Amino acid sequence: MNQLSVLLFGASGFVGKHARAALAADPRIATLTCPPRARHDLVDGDLASLSDLVREVRPDVVVNCTGRLNGTGLDLLEANTLVTARLIEAVAAAVPGARLVRLGSAAEYGVVEHGVSVTEDHPCEPVSEYGTTHLAATRLLQRAATAGQVDGVTLRVFNPIGAGLHRDNLLGRAAMLIRDALRRDGPAGVPGQVAFGQLGAYRDFVDVRDVASAVLAAVTAPEPGAGVVNVASGRAVTSREAVRRLAEAAGYTGPIGEHGTGPARSAAVNWIRADIGRAEAVLGWVPTHELSESVKAIWVALDAADGR
């Protein structure tokens, strides 16, 4: 595929803005359209207006980088599942057979045996409403692809981190807590304590720049039928280790407390690590950033935003 027209939703979000930069810089992308919410809101907008937008742009590829992490079951259903259903309908009606790329989640897998590198054909038994709504969206896209309505690709993203990470994510919240602790030094310059839920769970953290390059790879892949593809680092570390590395990047030497539990969408999952062989085989994609680079990027971006 070359000289592609791409319609990207969610270009102002955490992953979306990095995907936008990667797509805009690639010479294979002839036109990149990034409609703001004022033009069309995927959650609140109706199918007719979405279809009109897709018909107007006539893209070769539609990319959806929107989604919701928290909220009620209905909130998550609307943002993660129903949005996908509308996009399938709109693309199938306006540009039948065009590629539709969406971001899924490792939460679709649910509990995985410790030490296992999970592949895309591993049974999916999500343990949260968040994971369930993403899995439903993945299944809808798979069915539409099988029926020939769209060329569907779900990038099953594990734990994306990097510059601009929101506080809804562990390391985004950690960066803000560490910043605040450094600002309120105690006696003899000792920084105040930061505290989290339990940090013993293993996670597969992937740099958002690598996620963006996976989006680009999915958009430009010459062959159809990529299906579901894990996007991850292929390594598992404890959340404790990730927070410790972030603290080192920030120059924080104070205590790091742990109590309570983690977020409901992942608290029951103590281990997750991806097998990323399929991503290389079907998309030619491999991650290139180390965890130390990713956590440093989180801190540098927060520091710059504070004007320090």
mmCIF file of C-alpha atoms in Angstrom:
data_model
loop_
_atom_site.group_PDB
_atom_site.id
_atom_site.type_symbol
_atom_site.label_atom_id
_atom_site.label_comp_id
_atom_site.label_asym_id
_atom_site.label_seq_id
_atom_site.Cartn_x
_atom_site.Cartn_y
_atom_site.Cartn_z
ATOM 1 C CA MET A 1 0.000 0.000 0.000
ATOM 2 C CA ASN A 2 1.278 3.503 -0.772
ATOM 3 C CA GLN A 3 0.012 7.092 -1.007
ATOM 4 C CA LEU A 4 -2.728 6.390 1.480
ATOM 5 C CA SER A 5 -5.539 8.551 2.728
ATOM 6 C CA VAL A 6 -6.013 8.102 6.482
ATOM 7 C CA LEU A 7 -8.848 9.231 8.753
ATOM 8 C CA LEU A 8 -7.656 9.350 12.372
ATOM 9 C CA PHE A 9 -9.955 9.723 15.378
ATOM 10 C CA GLY A 10 -8.562 10.660 18.787
ATOM 11 C CA ALA A 11 -5.563 12.579 17.461
ATOM 12 C CA SER A 12 -5.412 14.796 20.562
ATOM 13 C CA GLY A 13 -5.292 11.893 23.044
ATOM 14 C CA PHE A 14 -2.298 10.244 24.675
ATOM 15 C CA VAL A 15 -1.742 7.594 22.014
ATOM 16 C CA GLY A 16 -3.464 9.544 19.258
ATOM 17 C CA LYS A 17 -1.127 12.520 19.255
ATOM 18 C CA HIS A 18 1.888 10.225 18.908
ATOM 19 C CA ALA A 19 0.141 8.241 16.180
ATOM 20 C CA ARG A 20 -0.681 11.478 14.394
ATOM 21 C CA ALA A 21 2.981 12.518 14.433
ATOM 22 C CA ALA A 22 4.127 9.134 13.121
ATOM 23 C CA LEU A 23 1.539 9.116 10.325
ATOM 24 C CA ALA A 24 2.172 12.735 9.340
ATOM 25 C CA ALA A 25 5.913 12.107 9.012
ATOM 26 C CA ASP A 26 5.597 9.076 6.742
ATOM 27 C CA PRO A 27 5.789 9.712 2.969
ATOM 28 C CA ARG A 28 3.376 6.846 2.278
ATOM 29 C CA ILE A 29 0.566 8.845 3.867
ATOM 30 C CA ALA A 30 -0.746 11.235 1.216
ATOM 31 C CA THR A 31 -3.499 12.791 3.316
ATOM 32 C CA LEU A 32 -4.168 12.625 7.043
ATOM 33 C CA THR A 33 -7.535 13.872 8.300
ATOM 34 C CA CYS A 34 -7.966 14.321 12.061
ATOM 35 C CA PRO A 35 -11.492 15.572 12.774
ATOM 36 C CA PRO A 36 -11.931 17.306 16.152
ATOM 37 C CA ARG A 37 -14.850 16.420 18.401
ATOM 38 C CA ALA A 38 -16.639 19.529 17.178
ATOM 39 C CA ARG A 39 -16.712 17.923 13.725
ATOM 40 C CA HIS A 40 -17.826 14.537 14.998
ATOM 41 C CA ASP A 41 -17.921 13.034 18.493
ATOM 42 C CA LEU A 42 -17.700 9.248 18.216
ATOM 43 C CA VAL A 43 -19.619 8.702 21.462
ATOM 44 C CA ASP A 44 -22.383 11.278 21.111
ATOM 45 C CA GLY A 45 -22.583 11.595 17.319
ATOM 46 C CA ASP A 46 -25.031 9.584 15.250
ATOM 47 C CA LEU A 47 -24.304 6.999 12.585
ATOM 48 C CA ALA A 48 -25.589 9.130 9.721
ATOM 49 C CA SER A 49 -23.183 11.996 10.403
ATOM 50 C CA LEU A 50 -20.294 9.583 10.901
ATOM 51 C CA SER A 51 -21.086 7.894 7.597
ATOM 52 C CA ASP A 52 -21.229 11.293 5.895
ATOM 53 C CA LEU A 53 -17.781 12.150 7.282
ATOM 54 C CA VAL A 54 -16.254 8.875 6.101
ATOM 55 C CA ARG A 55 -17.902 9.259 2.701
ATOM 56 C CA GLU A 56 -16.543 12.814 2.413
ATOM 57 C CA VAL A 57 -12.947 11.827 3.253
ATOM 58 C CA ARG A 58 -13.053 8.459 1.441
ATOM 59 C CA PRO A 59 -10.070 7.114 3.367
ATOM 60 C CA ASP A 60 -8.117 3.985 2.575
ATOM 61 C CA VAL A 61 -7.680 3.463 6.320
ATOM 62 C CA VAL A 62 -9.657 4.599 9.365
ATOM 63 C CA VAL A 63 -7.837 4.593 12.714
ATOM 64 C CA ASN A 64 -9.575 4.876 16.064
ATOM 65 C CA CYS A 65 -7.346 5.933 18.961
ATOM 66 C CA THR A 66 -10.238 6.919 21.226
ATOM 67 C CA GLY A 67 -11.476 4.930 24.208
ATOM 68 C CA ARG A 68 -12.247 5.125 27.886
ATOM 69 C CA LEU A 69 -10.407 3.645 30.881
ATOM 70 C CA ASN A 70 -12.801 4.418 33.725
ATOM 71 C CA GLY A 71 -16.474 5.059 34.336
ATOM 72 C CA THR A 72 -19.671 3.083 34.653
ATOM 73 C CA GLY A 73 -20.328 -0.025 32.636
ATOM 74 C CA LEU A 74 -22.522 2.037 30.343
ATOM 75 C CA ASP A 75 -19.803 4.671 29.899
ATOM 76 C CA LEU A 76 -17.314 1.984 28.907
ATOM 77 C CA LEU A 77 -19.781 0.205 26.650
ATOM 78 C CA GLU A 78 -20.543 3.404 24.756
ATOM 79 C CA ALA A 79 -16.920 4.539 24.407
ATOM 80 C CA ASN A 80 -15.264 1.199 23.655
ATOM 81 C CA THR A 81 -17.898 -1.070 22.095
ATOM 82 C CA LEU A 82 -20.653 1.010 20.526
ATOM 83 C CA VAL A 83 -18.122 3.371 18.941
ATOM 84 C CA THR A 84 -16.547 0.372 17.215
ATOM 85 C CA ALA A 85 -19.946 -0.854 16.042
ATOM 86 C CA ARG A 86 -20.733 2.557 14.521
ATOM 87 C CA LEU A 87 -17.334 2.774 12.830
ATOM 88 C CA ILE A 88 -17.821 -0.659 11.274
ATOM 89 C CA GLU A 89 -21.236 0.355 9.941
ATOM 90 C CA ALA A 90 -19.978 3.694 8.620
ATOM 91 C CA VAL A 91 -16.877 2.291 6.934
ATOM 92 C CA ALA A 92 -18.781 -0.646 5.426
ATOM 93 C CA ALA A 93 -21.378 1.725 3.989
ATOM 94 C CA ALA A 94 -19.090 4.516 2.778
ATOM 95 C CA VAL A 95 -15.853 2.747 1.785
ATOM 96 C CA PRO A 96 -16.582 -1.001 1.885
ATOM 97 C CA GLY A 97 -13.527 -3.147 2.415
ATOM 98 C CA ALA A 98 -11.367 -0.277 3.691
ATOM 99 C CA ARG A 99 -9.046 -0.981 6.591
ATOM 100 C CA LEU A 100 -10.276 -0.158 10.100
ATOM 101 C CA VAL A 101 -7.622 -0.084 12.816
ATOM 102 C CA ARG A 102 -8.641 0.134 16.469
ATOM 103 C CA LEU A 103 -6.753 0.046 19.746
ATOM 104 C CA GLY A 104 -7.704 -2.846 21.978
ATOM 105 C CA SER A 105 -6.349 -3.756 25.403
ATOM 106 C CA ALA A 106 -4.421 -6.463 27.230
ATOM 107 C CA ALA A 107 -7.338 -6.420 29.690
ATOM 108 C CA GLU A 108 -9.206 -8.535 27.132
ATOM 109 C CA TYR A 109 -7.154 -11.561 28.242
ATOM 110 C CA GLY A 110 -7.972 -11.457 31.939
ATOM 111 C CA VAL A 111 -5.955 -13.675 34.296
ATOM 112 C CA VAL A 112 -2.871 -15.269 32.729
ATOM 113 C CA GLU A 113 -0.706 -17.933 34.355
ATOM 114 C CA HIS A 114 2.496 -16.517 35.835
ATOM 115 C CA GLY A 115 5.430 -16.812 33.440
ATOM 116 C CA VAL A 116 3.307 -17.240 30.312
ATOM 117 C CA SER A 117 3.815 -14.971 27.306
ATOM 118 C CA VAL A 118 0.264 -14.578 26.058
ATOM 119 C CA THR A 119 -0.426 -14.987 22.345
ATOM 120 C CA GLU A 120 -3.348 -13.574 20.391
ATOM 121 C CA ASP A 121 -5.135 -16.939 20.309
ATOM 122 C CA HIS A 122 -5.027 -17.315 24.097
ATOM 123 C CA PRO A 123 -8.528 -17.659 25.595
ATOM 124 C CA CYS A 124 -9.959 -14.269 26.550
ATOM 125 C CA GLU A 125 -11.743 -14.116 29.908
ATOM 126 C CA PRO A 126 -11.692 -10.459 31.004
ATOM 127 C CA VAL A 127 -12.228 -9.762 34.701
ATOM 128 C CA SER A 128 -13.423 -6.166 34.406
ATOM 129 C CA GLU A 129 -16.073 -4.189 32.570
ATOM 130 C CA TYR A 130 -13.239 -2.337 30.829
ATOM 131 C CA GLY A 131 -11.747 -5.537 29.417
ATOM 132 C CA THR A 132 -15.166 -6.938 28.555
ATOM 133 C CA THR A 133 -16.150 -3.889 26.506
ATOM 134 C CA HIS A 134 -12.858 -3.994 24.615
ATOM 135 C CA LEU A 135 -13.198 -7.708 23.919
ATOM 136 C CA ALA A 136 -16.728 -7.153 22.597
ATOM 137 C CA ALA A 137 -15.360 -4.498 20.230
ATOM 138 C CA THR A 138 -12.596 -6.838 19.069
ATOM 139 C CA ARG A 139 -15.126 -9.584 18.372
ATOM 140 C CA LEU A 140 -17.360 -7.199 16.407
ATOM 141 C CA LEU A 141 -14.438 -6.151 14.228
ATOM 142 C CA GLN A 142 -13.375 -9.755 13.667
ATOM 143 C CA ARG A 143 -16.900 -10.666 12.523
ATOM 144 C CA ALA A 144 -17.046 -7.679 10.193
ATOM 145 C CA ALA A 145 -13.684 -8.618 8.692
ATOM 146 C CA THR A 146 -14.790 -12.225 8.174
ATOM 147 C CA ALA A 147 -17.901 -10.937 6.405
ATOM 148 C CA GLY A 148 -15.777 -8.749 4.121
ATOM 149 C CA GLN A 149 -17.269 -5.489 5.385
ATOM 150 C CA VAL A 150 -13.906 -4.075 6.459
ATOM 151 C CA ASP A 151 -10.271 -5.104 6.722
ATOM 152 C CA GLY A 152 -10.203 -5.097 10.519
ATOM 153 C CA VAL A 153 -7.090 -4.750 12.679
ATOM 154 C CA THR A 154 -7.142 -4.659 16.477
ATOM 155 C CA LEU A 155 -3.869 -3.607 18.051
ATOM 156 C CA ARG A 156 -4.130 -5.194 21.486
ATOM 157 C CA VAL A 157 -2.060 -2.628 23.396
ATOM 158 C CA PHE A 158 -0.625 -3.660 26.754
ATOM 159 C CA ASN A 159 0.467 -0.899 29.201
ATOM 160 C CA PRO A 160 1.375 2.190 27.142
ATOM 161 C CA ILE A 161 3.607 4.742 28.853
ATOM 162 C CA GLY A 162 5.525 7.855 27.860
ATOM 163 C CA ALA A 163 5.305 11.619 27.545
ATOM 164 C CA GLY A 164 1.845 12.960 28.325
ATOM 165 C CA LEU A 165 0.648 9.915 30.277
ATOM 166 C CA HIS A 166 -2.614 10.673 32.122
ATOM 167 C CA ARG A 167 -2.935 10.319 35.872
ATOM 168 C CA ASP A 168 -5.546 7.578 35.321
ATOM 169 C CA ASN A 169 -2.532 5.359 34.636
ATOM 170 C CA LEU A 170 -0.203 4.222 37.424
ATOM 171 C CA LEU A 171 2.977 5.870 36.160
ATOM 172 C CA GLY A 172 1.180 9.079 35.187
ATOM 173 C CA ARG A 173 -0.172 9.323 38.722
ATOM 174 C CA ALA A 174 3.226 8.351 40.138
ATOM 175 C CA ALA A 175 4.950 11.178 38.248
ATOM 176 C CA MET A 176 2.526 13.726 39.671
ATOM 177 C CA LEU A 177 2.834 12.370 43.212
ATOM 178 C CA ILE A 178 6.633 12.401 43.000
ATOM 179 C CA ARG A 179 6.566 15.950 41.660
ATOM 180 C CA ASP A 180 4.355 17.043 44.539
ATOM 181 C CA ALA A 181 6.559 15.230 47.070
ATOM 182 C CA LEU A 182 9.667 16.962 45.749
ATOM 183 C CA ARG A 183 7.925 20.299 46.152
ATOM 184 C CA ARG A 184 7.166 19.726 49.833
ATOM 185 C CA ASP A 185 10.559 18.722 51.175
ATOM 186 C CA GLY A 186 10.539 17.928 54.870
ATOM 187 C CA PRO A 187 13.275 18.488 57.461
ATOM 188 C CA ALA A 188 16.826 18.431 56.093
ATOM 189 C CA GLY A 189 15.475 18.388 52.545
ATOM 190 C CA VAL A 190 13.925 14.928 52.795
ATOM 191 C CA PRO A 191 11.081 14.672 50.269
ATOM 192 C CA GLY A 192 7.611 13.749 51.416
ATOM 193 C CA GLN A 193 6.353 10.176 51.018
ATOM 194 C CA VAL A 194 4.426 8.951 47.981
ATOM 195 C CA ALA A 195 1.956 6.091 48.353
ATOM 196 C CA PHE A 196 0.180 3.719 45.982
ATOM 197 C CA GLY A 197 -1.835 0.534 45.995
ATOM 198 C CA GLN A 198 0.078 -2.737 45.934
ATOM 199 C CA LEU A 199 2.844 -2.651 43.324
ATOM 200 C CA GLY A 200 3.767 -6.328 43.108
ATOM 201 C CA ALA A 201 1.844 -7.110 39.915
ATOM 202 C CA TYR A 202 3.868 -7.738 36.761
ATOM 203 C CA ARG A 203 3.055 -5.587 33.749
ATOM 204 C CA ASP A 204 4.267 -5.352 30.160
ATOM 205 C CA PHE A 205 4.968 -1.649 29.688
ATOM 206 C CA VAL A 206 5.282 -0.424 26.096
ATOM 207 C CA ASP A 207 6.483 3.005 25.025
ATOM 208 C CA VAL A 208 3.767 5.131 23.415
ATOM 209 C CA ARG A 209 6.190 5.907 20.581
ATOM 210 C CA ASP A 210 6.341 2.189 19.860
ATOM 211 C CA VAL A 211 2.542 2.035 19.954
ATOM 212 C CA ALA A 212 2.482 4.872 17.414
ATOM 213 C CA SER A 213 4.892 3.002 15.166
ATOM 214 C CA ALA A 214 2.619 -0.060 15.439
ATOM 215 C CA VAL A 215 -0.313 2.077 14.302
ATOM 216 C CA LEU A 216 1.745 3.201 11.324
ATOM 217 C CA ALA A 217 2.712 -0.402 10.574
ATOM 218 C CA ALA A 218 -0.949 -1.470 10.703
ATOM 219 C CA VAL A 219 -1.970 1.377 8.406
ATOM 220 C CA THR A 220 0.719 0.675 5.818
ATOM 221 C CA ALA A 221 0.841 -3.141 5.940
ATOM 222 C CA PRO A 222 0.611 -4.263 2.307
ATOM 223 C CA GLU A 223 -1.439 -7.379 3.006
ATOM 224 C CA PRO A 224 -4.963 -7.434 4.487
ATOM 225 C CA GLY A 225 -6.115 -9.692 7.280
ATOM 226 C CA ALA A 226 -3.732 -8.798 10.115
ATOM 227 C CA GLY A 227 -6.559 -9.374 12.610
ATOM 228 C CA VAL A 228 -5.607 -9.135 16.287
ATOM 229 C CA VAL A 229 -2.006 -8.181 17.068
ATOM 230 C CA ASN A 230 -0.329 -7.760 20.453
ATOM 231 C CA VAL A 231 1.516 -4.464 20.870
ATOM 232 C CA ALA A 232 3.849 -4.656 23.843
ATOM 233 C CA SER A 233 7.497 -4.800 24.873
ATOM 234 C CA GLY A 234 7.485 -8.566 25.374
ATOM 235 C CA ARG A 235 8.952 -8.062 28.863
ATOM 236 C CA ALA A 236 7.303 -8.118 32.283
ATOM 237 C CA VAL A 237 8.434 -6.077 35.275
ATOM 238 C CA THR A 238 6.682 -5.338 38.534
ATOM 239 C CA SER A 239 4.858 -2.058 38.866
ATOM 240 C CA ARG A 240 7.175 -1.484 41.844
ATOM 241 C CA GLU A 241 10.219 -1.642 39.564
ATOM 242 C CA ALA A 242 8.639 0.758 37.074
ATOM 243 C CA VAL A 243 7.812 3.270 39.819
ATOM 244 C CA ARG A 244 11.342 2.919 41.226
ATOM 245 C CA ARG A 245 12.865 3.707 37.833
ATOM 246 C CA LEU A 246 10.585 6.723 37.493
ATOM 247 C CA ALA A 247 11.672 7.923 40.934
ATOM 248 C CA GLU A 248 15.309 7.585 39.883
ATOM 249 C CA ALA A 249 14.660 9.604 36.720
ATOM 250 C CA ALA A 250 13.069 12.331 38.853
ATOM 251 C CA GLY A 251 15.821 12.338 41.472
ATOM 252 C CA TYR A 252 13.345 11.290 44.166
ATOM 253 C CA THR A 253 14.933 9.455 47.124
ATOM 254 C CA GLY A 254 12.035 9.427 49.600
ATOM 255 C CA PRO A 255 9.895 6.462 50.669
ATOM 256 C CA ILE A 256 7.392 4.782 48.362
ATOM 257 C CA GLY A 257 4.455 3.354 50.289
ATOM 258 C CA GLU A 258 2.064 0.598 49.219
ATOM 259 C CA HIS A 259 -1.406 -0.066 50.573
ATOM 260 C CA GLY A 260 -4.845 -1.120 49.364
ATOM 261 C CA THR A 261 -5.360 -2.462 45.852
ATOM 262 C CA GLY A 262 -4.810 -1.331 42.278
ATOM 263 C CA PRO A 263 -7.445 -0.116 39.793
ATOM 264 C CA ALA A 264 -10.497 -2.329 39.366
ATOM 265 C CA ARG A 265 -9.789 -2.899 35.672
ATOM 266 C CA SER A 266 -6.591 -4.825 36.476
ATOM 267 C CA ALA A 267 -6.435 -5.585 40.224
ATOM 268 C CA ALA A 268 -7.150 -9.311 39.736
ATOM 269 C CA VAL A 269 -4.388 -9.725 37.144
ATOM 270 C CA ASN A 270 -1.035 -10.348 38.844
ATOM 271 C CA TRP A 271 0.931 -11.201 35.707
ATOM 272 C CA ILE A 272 0.772 -10.179 32.073
ATOM 273 C CA ARG A 273 3.403 -10.410 29.356
ATOM 274 C CA ALA A 274 2.864 -10.489 25.622
ATOM 275 C CA ASP A 275 4.221 -12.720 22.947
ATOM 276 C CA ILE A 276 4.915 -10.179 20.187
ATOM 277 C CA GLY A 277 5.994 -12.591 17.478
ATOM 278 C CA ARG A 278 2.835 -12.075 15.436
ATOM 279 C CA ALA A 279 3.397 -8.311 15.304
ATOM 280 C CA GLU A 280 6.768 -8.829 13.671
ATOM 281 C CA ALA A 281 5.478 -11.552 11.364
ATOM 282 C CA VAL A 282 2.404 -9.751 9.985
ATOM 283 C CA LEU A 283 3.295 -6.066 10.467
ATOM 284 C CA GLY A 284 7.081 -6.066 10.492
ATOM 285 C CA TRP A 285 6.907 -4.292 13.856
ATOM 286 C CA VAL A 286 9.181 -4.595 16.877
ATOM 287 C CA PRO A 287 9.464 -2.202 19.854
ATOM 288 C CA THR A 288 12.612 -0.093 20.040
ATOM 289 C CA HIS A 289 12.393 1.787 23.367
ATOM 290 C CA GLU A 290 13.588 0.540 26.751
ATOM 291 C CA LEU A 291 11.652 1.044 29.985
ATOM 292 C CA SER A 292 14.281 3.488 31.265
ATOM 293 C CA GLU A 293 13.742 5.699 28.200
ATOM 294 C CA SER A 294 9.977 5.577 28.618
ATOM 295 C CA VAL A 295 9.881 6.566 32.280
ATOM 296 C CA LYS A 296 12.402 9.328 31.642
ATOM 297 C CA ALA A 297 10.115 10.670 28.905
ATOM 298 C CA ILE A 298 7.205 10.748 31.376
ATOM 299 C CA TRP A 299 9.213 12.813 33.828
ATOM 300 C CA VAL A 300 10.813 15.142 31.274
ATOM 301 C CA ALA A 301 7.409 15.969 29.760
ATOM 302 C CA LEU A 302 5.855 16.673 33.173
ATOM 303 C CA ASP A 303 8.855 18.758 34.187
ATOM 304 C CA ALA A 304 8.632 20.768 30.946
ATOM 305 C CA ALA A 305 4.889 21.311 31.407
ATOM 306 C CA ASP A 306 5.623 22.764 34.832
ATOM 307 C CA GLY A 307 8.079 25.178 33.245
ATOM 308 C CA ARG A 308 11.068 23.944 35.201
#
